[in-house]
mmCIF file of C-alpha atoms in Angstrom:
data_model
loop_
_atom_site.group_PDB
_atom_site.id
_atom_site.type_symbol
_atom_site.label_atom_id
_atom_site.label_comp_id
_atom_site.label_asym_id
_atom_site.label_seq_id
_atom_site.Cartn_x
_atom_site.Cartn_y
_atom_site.Cartn_z
ATOM 1 C CA MET A 1 -0.354 0.103 0.021
ATOM 2 C CA ASN A 2 1.286 3.624 -0.596
ATOM 3 C CA LEU A 3 0.495 6.729 0.817
ATOM 4 C CA PHE A 4 -2.462 8.852 -0.577
ATOM 5 C CA GLU A 5 -0.471 11.510 -1.904
ATOM 6 C CA VAL A 6 -2.570 14.706 -1.274
ATOM 7 C CA TYR A 7 0.313 17.088 0.499
ATOM 8 C CA LYS A 8 3.056 18.713 -1.380
ATOM 9 C CA LEU A 9 6.266 17.639 0.453
ATOM 10 C CA TRP A 10 9.795 18.932 1.361
ATOM 11 C CA ASP A 11 12.839 16.599 0.933
ATOM 12 C CA ILE A 12 13.417 17.114 4.916
ATOM 13 C CA GLU A 13 12.487 14.644 7.458
ATOM 14 C CA PRO A 14 12.856 15.663 11.162
ATOM 15 C CA VAL A 15 13.593 12.869 13.752
ATOM 16 C CA LYS A 16 14.494 15.169 16.376
ATOM 17 C CA GLY A 17 13.212 18.377 18.178
ATOM 18 C CA LEU A 18 14.505 20.508 21.401
ATOM 19 C CA ASN A 19 12.764 23.699 21.789
ATOM 20 C CA THR A 20 12.943 25.791 18.331
ATOM 21 C CA THR A 21 15.745 23.092 17.150
ATOM 22 C CA LEU A 22 15.100 20.602 15.045
ATOM 23 C CA TRP A 23 17.666 17.758 13.830
ATOM 24 C CA ASP A 24 16.986 15.911 10.457
ATOM 25 C CA LYS A 25 17.547 12.252 10.032
ATOM 26 C CA ASP A 26 20.873 13.332 8.289
ATOM 27 C CA GLY A 27 22.231 15.057 11.140
ATOM 28 C CA ASN A 28 21.385 18.605 9.948
ATOM 29 C CA VAL A 29 20.161 21.243 12.278
ATOM 30 C CA TYR A 30 17.071 24.067 11.544
ATOM 31 C CA THR A 31 15.518 26.514 13.462
ATOM 32 C CA ASP A 32 11.789 25.741 13.595
ATOM 33 C CA LEU A 33 9.772 29.166 13.151
ATOM 34 C CA TYR A 34 6.542 27.819 11.921
ATOM 35 C CA GLY A 35 5.688 25.224 14.713
ATOM 36 C CA GLY A 36 3.850 22.899 12.303
ATOM 37 C CA HIS A 37 1.363 25.192 11.715
ATOM 38 C CA ALA A 38 1.347 26.927 15.058
ATOM 39 C CA VAL A 39 0.784 23.513 16.697
ATOM 40 C CA ILE A 40 4.286 23.601 18.875
ATOM 41 C CA SER A 41 3.125 26.204 21.361
ATOM 42 C CA VAL A 42 5.745 25.329 24.391
ATOM 43 C CA GLY A 43 8.525 23.980 22.298
ATOM 44 C CA HIS A 44 9.456 20.642 21.095
ATOM 45 C CA CYS A 45 10.160 18.156 23.937
ATOM 46 C CA HIS A 46 9.826 20.709 26.733
ATOM 47 C CA PRO A 47 10.827 18.298 29.659
ATOM 48 C CA HIS A 48 7.609 19.277 31.811
ATOM 49 C CA TYR A 49 5.574 18.243 28.893
ATOM 50 C CA VAL A 50 7.466 14.692 28.192
ATOM 51 C CA LYS A 51 7.460 13.896 32.006
ATOM 52 C CA MET A 52 3.604 14.641 32.484
ATOM 53 C CA LEU A 53 2.875 12.880 29.469
ATOM 54 C CA GLN A 54 4.939 9.684 30.132
ATOM 55 C CA GLU A 55 3.533 9.358 33.987
ATOM 56 C CA GLN A 56 0.171 9.362 32.651
ATOM 57 C CA LEU A 57 0.962 6.873 29.835
ATOM 58 C CA GLY A 58 2.421 4.577 32.733
ATOM 59 C CA LYS A 59 -0.970 4.671 34.658
ATOM 60 C CA LEU A 60 -3.909 5.175 32.162
ATOM 61 C CA GLY A 61 -3.688 5.913 28.389
ATOM 62 C CA PHE A 62 -7.363 5.987 27.112
ATOM 63 C CA TYR A 63 -11.262 5.355 27.990
ATOM 64 C CA SER A 64 -14.184 6.021 26.855
ATOM 65 C CA ASN A 65 -16.479 9.112 27.867
ATOM 66 C CA ALA A 66 -18.584 6.509 29.372
ATOM 67 C CA VAL A 67 -17.259 7.208 32.815
ATOM 68 C CA GLN A 68 -15.866 9.842 34.772
ATOM 69 C CA ASN A 69 -12.460 11.624 33.749
ATOM 70 C CA SER A 70 -11.174 14.115 36.630
ATOM 71 C CA LEU A 71 -8.473 15.302 34.259
ATOM 72 C CA GLN A 72 -11.171 16.731 31.450
ATOM 73 C CA ARG A 73 -12.831 18.977 34.737
ATOM 74 C CA ASP A 74 -8.918 19.796 35.742
ATOM 75 C CA LEU A 75 -8.050 21.158 32.099
ATOM 76 C CA ALA A 76 -11.972 22.763 32.055
ATOM 77 C CA ALA A 77 -11.739 24.547 35.238
ATOM 78 C CA ARG A 78 -7.791 25.603 34.405
ATOM 79 C CA LEU A 79 -8.059 26.793 30.957
ATOM 80 C CA GLY A 80 -11.513 28.598 31.960
ATOM 81 C CA ARG A 81 -9.219 30.515 34.584
ATOM 82 C CA VAL A 82 -6.157 31.166 32.543
ATOM 83 C CA CYS A 83 -8.223 32.194 29.582
ATOM 84 C CA GLY A 84 -10.658 34.598 31.200
ATOM 85 C CA TYR A 85 -13.839 32.519 30.516
ATOM 86 C CA ASP A 86 -14.280 30.933 33.579
ATOM 87 C CA ASP A 87 -18.022 30.559 33.479
ATOM 88 C CA TYR A 88 -18.037 28.748 30.442
ATOM 89 C CA ASP A 89 -18.151 24.822 29.319
ATOM 90 C CA LEU A 90 -15.774 22.812 27.561
ATOM 91 C CA PHE A 91 -16.715 20.399 25.138
ATOM 92 C CA LEU A 92 -13.369 18.348 23.989
ATOM 93 C CA CYS A 93 -12.635 17.178 20.993
ATOM 94 C CA ASN A 94 -9.821 15.883 18.629
ATOM 95 C CA SER A 95 -8.903 18.748 16.368
ATOM 96 C CA GLY A 96 -9.602 22.012 14.589
ATOM 97 C CA ALA A 97 -12.050 21.468 12.148
ATOM 98 C CA GLU A 98 -13.926 18.719 14.703
ATOM 99 C CA ALA A 99 -14.298 21.669 17.014
ATOM 100 C CA ASN A 100 -15.692 24.210 14.294
ATOM 101 C CA GLU A 101 -18.142 21.204 13.440
ATOM 102 C CA ASN A 102 -19.972 21.570 16.736
ATOM 103 C CA ALA A 103 -19.413 24.941 17.517
ATOM 104 C CA LEU A 104 -21.579 25.286 14.459
ATOM 105 C CA LYS A 105 -23.740 22.432 15.085
ATOM 106 C CA VAL A 106 -24.422 23.836 18.650
ATOM 107 C CA ALA A 107 -25.512 26.822 17.226
ATOM 108 C CA SER A 108 -27.788 25.582 15.106
ATOM 109 C CA PHE A 109 -29.512 23.566 17.855
ATOM 110 C CA HIS A 110 -29.621 26.519 19.940
ATOM 111 C CA THR A 111 -31.118 28.975 17.529
ATOM 112 C CA GLY A 112 -33.117 26.348 15.570
ATOM 113 C CA LYS A 113 -32.101 27.651 12.294
ATOM 114 C CA ALA A 114 -29.723 26.845 9.389
ATOM 115 C CA LYS A 115 -27.811 29.649 8.033
ATOM 116 C CA VAL A 116 -24.442 30.670 8.637
ATOM 117 C CA LEU A 117 -22.207 33.651 7.945
ATOM 118 C CA ALA A 118 -18.771 33.297 7.641
ATOM 119 C CA PHE A 119 -16.008 35.561 5.565
ATOM 120 C CA ARG A 120 -14.293 35.771 2.521
ATOM 121 C CA LYS A 121 -10.806 34.240 2.452
ATOM 122 C CA ALA A 122 -12.156 32.426 5.667
ATOM 123 C CA PHE A 123 -10.177 28.779 6.585
ATOM 124 C CA HIS A 124 -12.441 26.768 9.224
ATOM 125 C CA GLY A 125 -10.978 22.973 8.645
ATOM 126 C CA ARG A 126 -11.576 20.547 6.001
ATOM 127 C CA THR A 127 -14.724 18.405 7.932
ATOM 128 C CA SER A 128 -17.579 18.966 5.973
ATOM 129 C CA GLY A 129 -19.466 21.675 8.016
ATOM 130 C CA ALA A 130 -15.960 23.676 8.358
ATOM 131 C CA VAL A 131 -14.882 23.135 4.726
ATOM 132 C CA ALA A 132 -18.499 24.722 3.977
ATOM 133 C CA ALA A 133 -17.601 27.481 5.406
ATOM 134 C CA THR A 134 -14.377 28.137 4.022
ATOM 135 C CA ASP A 135 -13.981 30.474 1.320
ATOM 136 C CA ASN A 136 -11.855 27.910 -1.146
ATOM 137 C CA PRO A 137 -13.797 26.092 -3.760
ATOM 138 C CA LYS A 138 -10.593 24.008 -4.558
ATOM 139 C CA ILE A 139 -11.047 22.215 -1.365
ATOM 140 C CA GLN A 140 -14.798 21.898 -1.517
ATOM 141 C CA ALA A 141 -16.226 18.547 -2.910
ATOM 142 C CA PRO A 142 -19.656 18.465 -4.294
ATOM 143 C CA PHE A 143 -20.801 16.738 -1.151
ATOM 144 C CA ASN A 144 -20.253 19.855 0.885
ATOM 145 C CA ALA A 145 -22.027 22.434 -1.687
ATOM 146 C CA THR A 146 -24.438 23.825 0.558
ATOM 147 C CA GLU A 147 -26.782 26.918 0.766
ATOM 148 C CA ASN A 148 -26.541 27.562 4.311
ATOM 149 C CA ILE A 149 -23.282 29.589 4.130
ATOM 150 C CA VAL A 150 -22.723 32.942 3.301
ATOM 151 C CA PHE A 151 -19.486 34.852 2.888
ATOM 152 C CA ALA A 152 -19.377 38.772 3.234
ATOM 153 C CA PRO A 153 -16.248 40.584 3.307
ATOM 154 C CA LEU A 154 -14.243 41.235 6.526
ATOM 155 C CA ASN A 155 -14.475 44.889 8.370
ATOM 156 C CA ASP A 156 -17.784 45.204 6.447
ATOM 157 C CA ILE A 157 -20.317 45.644 8.556
ATOM 158 C CA GLU A 158 -22.745 46.630 6.488
ATOM 159 C CA ALA A 159 -22.703 43.962 4.384
ATOM 160 C CA VAL A 160 -23.131 41.804 7.514
ATOM 161 C CA GLU A 161 -26.218 43.389 8.211
ATOM 162 C CA THR A 162 -27.183 43.168 5.119
ATOM 163 C CA GLU A 163 -27.049 39.632 5.166
ATOM 164 C CA LEU A 164 -28.322 38.960 8.506
ATOM 165 C CA ALA A 165 -31.160 40.904 8.348
ATOM 166 C CA LYS A 166 -32.808 38.514 5.699
ATOM 167 C CA GLY A 167 -33.142 35.994 8.747
ATOM 168 C CA GLY A 168 -32.474 32.611 9.506
ATOM 169 C CA PHE A 169 -28.867 32.778 10.634
ATOM 170 C CA ALA A 170 -27.978 30.540 13.546
ATOM 171 C CA ALA A 171 -24.321 31.815 13.471
ATOM 172 C CA VAL A 172 -21.516 34.294 12.492
ATOM 173 C CA ILE A 173 -18.172 32.467 12.443
ATOM 174 C CA ILE A 174 -14.798 34.444 12.325
ATOM 175 C CA GLU A 175 -11.226 33.913 12.995
ATOM 176 C CA GLY A 176 -9.602 35.631 15.621
ATOM 177 C CA ILE A 177 -6.863 36.679 12.737
ATOM 178 C CA GLN A 178 -7.319 34.929 9.326
ATOM 179 C CA GLY A 179 -4.681 32.593 8.941
ATOM 180 C CA VAL A 180 -4.130 30.542 5.995
ATOM 181 C CA ALA A 181 -5.579 33.762 4.167
ATOM 182 C CA GLY A 182 -2.290 35.715 4.570
ATOM 183 C CA ILE A 183 -2.300 37.005 7.966
ATOM 184 C CA TYR A 184 -5.675 39.509 8.211
ATOM 185 C CA GLU A 185 -7.047 40.814 10.850
ATOM 186 C CA PRO A 186 -10.584 41.792 12.132
ATOM 187 C CA THR A 187 -10.750 45.445 13.492
ATOM 188 C CA SER A 188 -12.043 45.799 16.947
ATOM 189 C CA CYS A 189 -14.604 48.176 15.464
ATOM 190 C CA PHE A 190 -15.642 45.406 13.362
ATOM 191 C CA LEU A 191 -15.745 42.614 15.968
ATOM 192 C CA HIS A 192 -17.984 45.229 18.345
ATOM 193 C CA GLY A 193 -20.225 45.900 15.411
ATOM 194 C CA LEU A 194 -20.429 41.590 14.846
ATOM 195 C CA ARG A 195 -21.352 41.528 18.449
ATOM 196 C CA GLU A 196 -24.202 43.981 18.237
ATOM 197 C CA LEU A 197 -25.488 42.651 15.083
ATOM 198 C CA CYS A 198 -25.523 39.191 16.569
ATOM 199 C CA ASP A 199 -27.296 40.133 19.677
ATOM 200 C CA ARG A 200 -29.922 42.140 17.595
ATOM 201 C CA TYR A 201 -30.349 39.187 15.081
ATOM 202 C CA GLY A 202 -30.431 36.485 17.801
ATOM 203 C CA CYS A 203 -27.074 34.744 16.316
ATOM 204 C CA VAL A 204 -24.422 32.846 17.925
ATOM 205 C CA LEU A 205 -20.993 34.564 17.685
ATOM 206 C CA ILE A 206 -18.187 32.120 17.245
ATOM 207 C CA LEU A 207 -14.461 33.410 17.457
ATOM 208 C CA ASP A 208 -12.543 30.728 15.671
ATOM 209 C CA GLU A 209 -9.208 30.758 17.431
ATOM 210 C CA ILE A 210 -7.571 27.544 16.780
ATOM 211 C CA GLN A 211 -4.695 29.198 15.142
ATOM 212 C CA SER A 212 -4.588 32.629 16.885
ATOM 213 C CA GLY A 213 -5.437 31.434 20.405
ATOM 214 C CA TYR A 214 -3.565 30.138 23.344
ATOM 215 C CA GLY A 215 -1.119 33.189 23.673
ATOM 216 C CA ARG A 216 -0.050 33.617 20.159
ATOM 217 C CA THR A 217 -0.552 37.059 19.919
ATOM 218 C CA GLY A 218 -0.263 38.438 23.457
ATOM 219 C CA LYS A 219 -3.300 37.618 24.410
ATOM 220 C CA PHE A 220 -4.888 34.355 25.135
ATOM 221 C CA PHE A 221 -7.202 34.655 22.269
ATOM 222 C CA ALA A 222 -6.845 37.061 19.570
ATOM 223 C CA HIS A 223 -10.137 38.749 19.817
ATOM 224 C CA GLN A 224 -9.600 39.683 23.378
ATOM 225 C CA HIS A 225 -7.605 42.579 22.098
ATOM 226 C CA SER A 226 -11.011 44.132 21.286
ATOM 227 C CA GLY A 227 -12.399 43.649 24.282
ATOM 228 C CA VAL A 228 -15.289 41.304 22.683
ATOM 229 C CA ARG A 229 -16.673 38.511 24.355
ATOM 230 C CA ALA A 230 -17.533 35.537 22.149
ATOM 231 C CA ASP A 231 -20.669 33.036 22.370
ATOM 232 C CA ILE A 232 -18.553 30.460 21.385
ATOM 233 C CA ILE A 233 -14.647 29.797 20.871
ATOM 234 C CA THR A 234 -12.887 27.160 19.255
ATOM 235 C CA THR A 235 -9.389 26.217 19.897
ATOM 236 C CA ALA A 236 -6.930 23.293 19.210
ATOM 237 C CA LYS A 237 -3.353 23.878 17.035
ATOM 238 C CA GLY A 238 -1.560 25.093 20.199
ATOM 239 C CA MET A 239 -3.760 23.556 22.667
ATOM 240 C CA GLY A 240 -1.876 19.986 23.084
ATOM 241 C CA ASN A 241 1.677 20.786 21.499
ATOM 242 C CA GLY A 242 1.409 18.393 18.934
ATOM 243 C CA PHE A 243 -0.821 15.746 20.986
ATOM 244 C CA PRO A 244 -4.360 15.970 18.950
ATOM 245 C CA ILE A 245 -6.822 18.051 20.920
ATOM 246 C CA GLY A 246 -9.580 20.481 20.387
ATOM 247 C CA GLY A 247 -11.915 22.421 22.642
ATOM 248 C CA VAL A 248 -15.225 24.111 22.616
ATOM 249 C CA LEU A 249 -15.911 26.818 25.027
ATOM 250 C CA ILE A 250 -19.484 27.625 25.169
ATOM 251 C CA SER A 251 -21.825 30.245 27.127
ATOM 252 C CA PRO A 252 -23.433 29.620 29.876
ATOM 253 C CA SER A 253 -26.565 30.704 28.120
ATOM 254 C CA ILE A 254 -26.361 27.704 25.763
ATOM 255 C CA LYS A 255 -27.566 24.724 27.856
ATOM 256 C CA ALA A 256 -26.077 20.964 26.847
ATOM 257 C CA SER A 257 -28.420 17.771 26.298
ATOM 258 C CA TYR A 258 -27.245 14.248 26.998
ATOM 259 C CA GLY A 259 -26.422 13.162 23.132
ATOM 260 C CA MET A 260 -26.036 16.509 21.545
ATOM 261 C CA LEU A 261 -22.948 16.186 20.867
ATOM 262 C CA GLY A 262 -20.213 13.310 20.833
ATOM 263 C CA THR A 263 -16.651 11.752 20.294
ATOM 264 C CA THR A 264 -14.557 8.327 20.899
ATOM 265 C CA PHE A 265 -11.395 10.210 21.259
ATOM 266 C CA GLY A 266 -12.165 13.814 22.707
ATOM 267 C CA GLY A 267 -11.047 14.596 26.059
ATOM 268 C CA ASN A 268 -8.830 11.045 26.736
ATOM 269 C CA HIS A 269 -6.315 10.737 29.568
ATOM 270 C CA LEU A 270 -3.191 11.573 27.385
ATOM 271 C CA ALA A 271 -4.946 14.433 25.754
ATOM 272 C CA CYS A 272 -6.290 16.353 28.693
ATOM 273 C CA THR A 273 -2.515 15.734 30.565
ATOM 274 C CA ALA A 274 -0.677 17.164 27.472
ATOM 275 C CA ALA A 275 -3.202 20.186 27.940
ATOM 276 C CA LEU A 276 -2.559 20.342 31.313
ATOM 277 C CA ALA A 277 1.344 20.642 30.941
ATOM 278 C CA VAL A 278 1.279 22.950 28.262
ATOM 279 C CA LEU A 279 -1.027 25.611 30.209
ATOM 280 C CA ASP A 280 1.550 24.826 33.320
ATOM 281 C CA ILE A 281 4.295 25.606 30.640
ATOM 282 C CA ILE A 282 2.531 28.776 29.565
ATOM 283 C CA GLU A 283 1.822 30.007 33.074
ATOM 284 C CA ASN A 284 5.183 29.513 34.322
ATOM 285 C CA GLU A 285 7.049 30.346 31.668
ATOM 286 C CA HIS A 286 5.196 33.865 31.070
ATOM 287 C CA LEU A 287 4.766 32.716 27.301
ATOM 288 C CA VAL A 288 1.626 34.990 26.832
ATOM 289 C CA GLU A 289 4.115 37.832 27.852
ATOM 290 C CA ASN A 290 6.877 36.458 25.708
ATOM 291 C CA ALA A 291 4.715 36.407 22.802
ATOM 292 C CA ALA A 292 3.895 40.192 22.813
ATOM 293 C CA LYS A 293 7.528 41.013 23.462
ATOM 294 C CA ILE A 294 9.060 39.043 20.771
ATOM 295 C CA GLY A 295 6.125 39.906 18.229
ATOM 296 C CA GLU A 296 6.997 43.323 19.037
ATOM 297 C CA TYR A 297 10.721 42.975 18.478
ATOM 298 C CA PHE A 298 9.997 41.537 14.961
ATOM 299 C CA ARG A 299 8.038 44.335 13.985
ATOM 300 C CA SER A 300 10.254 46.842 15.033
ATOM 301 C CA ALA A 301 12.994 44.839 12.936
ATOM 302 C CA PHE A 302 11.057 44.367 9.997
ATOM 303 C CA GLU A 303 9.696 48.225 9.943
ATOM 304 C CA GLY A 304 10.495 49.426 6.396
ATOM 305 C CA ASP A 305 12.142 46.557 5.225
ATOM 306 C CA LYS A 306 12.946 46.573 1.433
ATOM 307 C CA ALA A 307 11.865 43.028 0.631
ATOM 308 C CA LEU A 308 8.221 43.471 2.120
ATOM 309 C CA LYS A 309 4.961 44.937 0.736
ATOM 310 C CA GLU A 310 3.525 44.663 4.091
ATOM 311 C CA TYR A 311 4.222 43.648 7.868
ATOM 312 C CA ARG A 312 0.741 42.255 9.324
ATOM 313 C CA GLY A 313 -0.137 40.396 12.435
ATOM 314 C CA LYS A 314 0.202 40.580 16.026
ATOM 315 C CA GLY A 315 2.893 38.613 18.679
ATOM 316 C CA LEU A 316 4.024 35.750 17.079
ATOM 317 C CA MET A 317 1.126 35.442 14.196
ATOM 318 C CA ILE A 318 2.768 37.128 11.452
ATOM 319 C CA GLY A 319 2.179 37.581 8.181
ATOM 320 C CA MET A 320 5.054 39.286 5.929
ATOM 321 C CA GLU A 321 3.856 39.866 1.976
ATOM 322 C CA LEU A 322 6.850 39.925 0.097
ATOM 323 C CA LYS A 323 7.832 42.006 -3.066
ATOM 324 C CA ASP A 324 7.566 40.205 -6.641
ATOM 325 C CA GLU A 325 11.284 40.562 -6.938
ATOM 326 C CA TYR A 326 11.880 38.498 -3.436
ATOM 327 C CA LEU A 327 9.420 35.750 -3.848
ATOM 328 C CA GLY A 328 12.235 32.993 -3.808
ATOM 329 C CA LEU A 329 13.209 33.988 -0.215
ATOM 330 C CA ARG A 330 11.274 31.397 1.483
ATOM 331 C CA ASP A 331 13.357 28.551 0.132
ATOM 332 C CA ARG A 332 16.693 30.107 0.530
ATOM 333 C CA LEU A 333 16.090 30.787 4.119
ATOM 334 C CA LEU A 334 15.133 27.034 4.420
ATOM 335 C CA PHE A 335 17.753 25.284 2.143
ATOM 336 C CA GLU A 336 20.734 28.126 2.522
ATOM 337 C CA ARG A 337 20.200 29.040 6.540
ATOM 338 C CA HIS A 338 18.237 26.129 7.971
ATOM 339 C CA PHE A 339 14.929 28.332 8.887
ATOM 340 C CA PHE A 340 11.313 26.669 8.741
ATOM 341 C CA THR A 341 9.028 29.042 8.118
ATOM 342 C CA GLY A 342 5.409 29.001 6.565
ATOM 343 C CA ALA A 343 3.531 30.504 3.534
ATOM 344 C CA ALA A 344 0.137 31.987 2.337
ATOM 345 C CA GLY A 345 0.578 31.521 -1.151
ATOM 346 C CA ALA A 346 3.529 32.596 -3.148
ATOM 347 C CA GLN A 347 3.482 35.931 -1.995
ATOM 348 C CA VAL A 348 3.188 35.723 2.089
ATOM 349 C CA ILE A 349 5.908 34.424 4.770
ATOM 350 C CA ARG A 350 4.038 33.381 7.793
ATOM 351 C CA LEU A 351 6.051 32.829 11.060
ATOM 352 C CA LEU A 352 3.979 30.633 13.625
ATOM 353 C CA PRO A 353 7.152 29.937 16.143
ATOM 354 C CA SER A 354 6.493 28.236 19.768
ATOM 355 C CA LEU A 355 5.949 30.974 22.506
ATOM 356 C CA THR A 356 9.068 30.274 23.856
ATOM 357 C CA VAL A 357 11.395 31.605 20.998
ATOM 358 C CA SER A 358 13.981 33.792 22.439
ATOM 359 C CA GLN A 359 15.200 37.196 21.650
ATOM 360 C CA GLU A 360 18.544 35.460 20.460
ATOM 361 C CA THR A 361 16.866 33.007 18.138
ATOM 362 C CA ALA A 362 14.571 35.890 16.901
ATOM 363 C CA GLU A 363 17.945 38.036 16.074
ATOM 364 C CA SER A 364 19.402 35.798 14.431
ATOM 365 C CA PHE A 365 16.278 35.362 12.033
ATOM 366 C CA VAL A 366 16.028 38.990 11.503
ATOM 367 C CA ASN A 367 20.062 38.923 10.578
ATOM 368 C CA ALA A 368 19.820 35.747 8.444
ATOM 369 C CA TRP A 369 16.559 37.995 6.343
ATOM 370 C CA LYS A 370 18.457 40.952 5.959
ATOM 371 C CA GLU A 371 22.012 39.203 5.025
ATOM 372 C CA LEU A 372 19.523 37.483 2.063
ATOM 373 C CA THR A 373 17.936 40.548 0.704
ATOM 374 C CA LEU A 374 21.123 42.584 0.395
#
């Protein structure tokens, strides 16, 4: 049997990691400033993370959601306190797409309505409902086609109101910062407008914080820079530092019922342990503050850079749009200087490093960039 080849792969195989350093199978050393799509939030193989998972695996790796699992309640209480939504409820699942799928379902159950408003260039996942709310026809099969999703331009509150006024909307779903699109932010004014319109038209406001959450922007969730509170927040990528886990934070105004949602693997013992270890490290090492500090360093260092059309983002969720004459820079950073970065199309380099990234590592990247763009 062969692999079903749906990924374009670099001819590099990492086999070992420590914090922001990776070693490949040939012994080459790389600096990781992408974290596997913002997944590695507290660094590769952090000793506290490794120890907690090893200890839990030695006790119990898995049992189903038919029995009590105090780790789930510990995680819910801890996450609520750290993120500022301590009065909300938590549903645990396995991935970001699954989190968004369940968020959309909860909104529809709660309102009794079917339609969802999403935004141009949005990416919410690849499962059926999540991909329908993703503005990319290339990854939507005919099976996913639905008239229940309407797209509006980001930061155009009049267009949103025009659609919501037509009625029948269960939810508005928006990323804290659009990641796959190339790092585009909803303005604070726009988020406040969405909150008001959702209240007026009886819609649930869903904030997709799967890539932009878990301290990445210098707040625990990106939308918290605006002061807006969402009805539902989804999280995943940085939540388990590589162990598959997702979560849906749900307002106390939305009531659960038995059988409403379900999952076999969601909230299993190892996943909860991984997520608790991540929160330990984020708090103990002040990583939200570090994300803000290093993010400010990057912004200052790249201000007016001759290779850039625009620098976008907050904290350690960064998009750098290249001028045409520098479109090969990402490959050069990888193959000549051994820096892993991400992309959003050919034009945008994305930086999504671990929140543990040091000032020294940030400076080494800036120096390599400047040398390659002389």
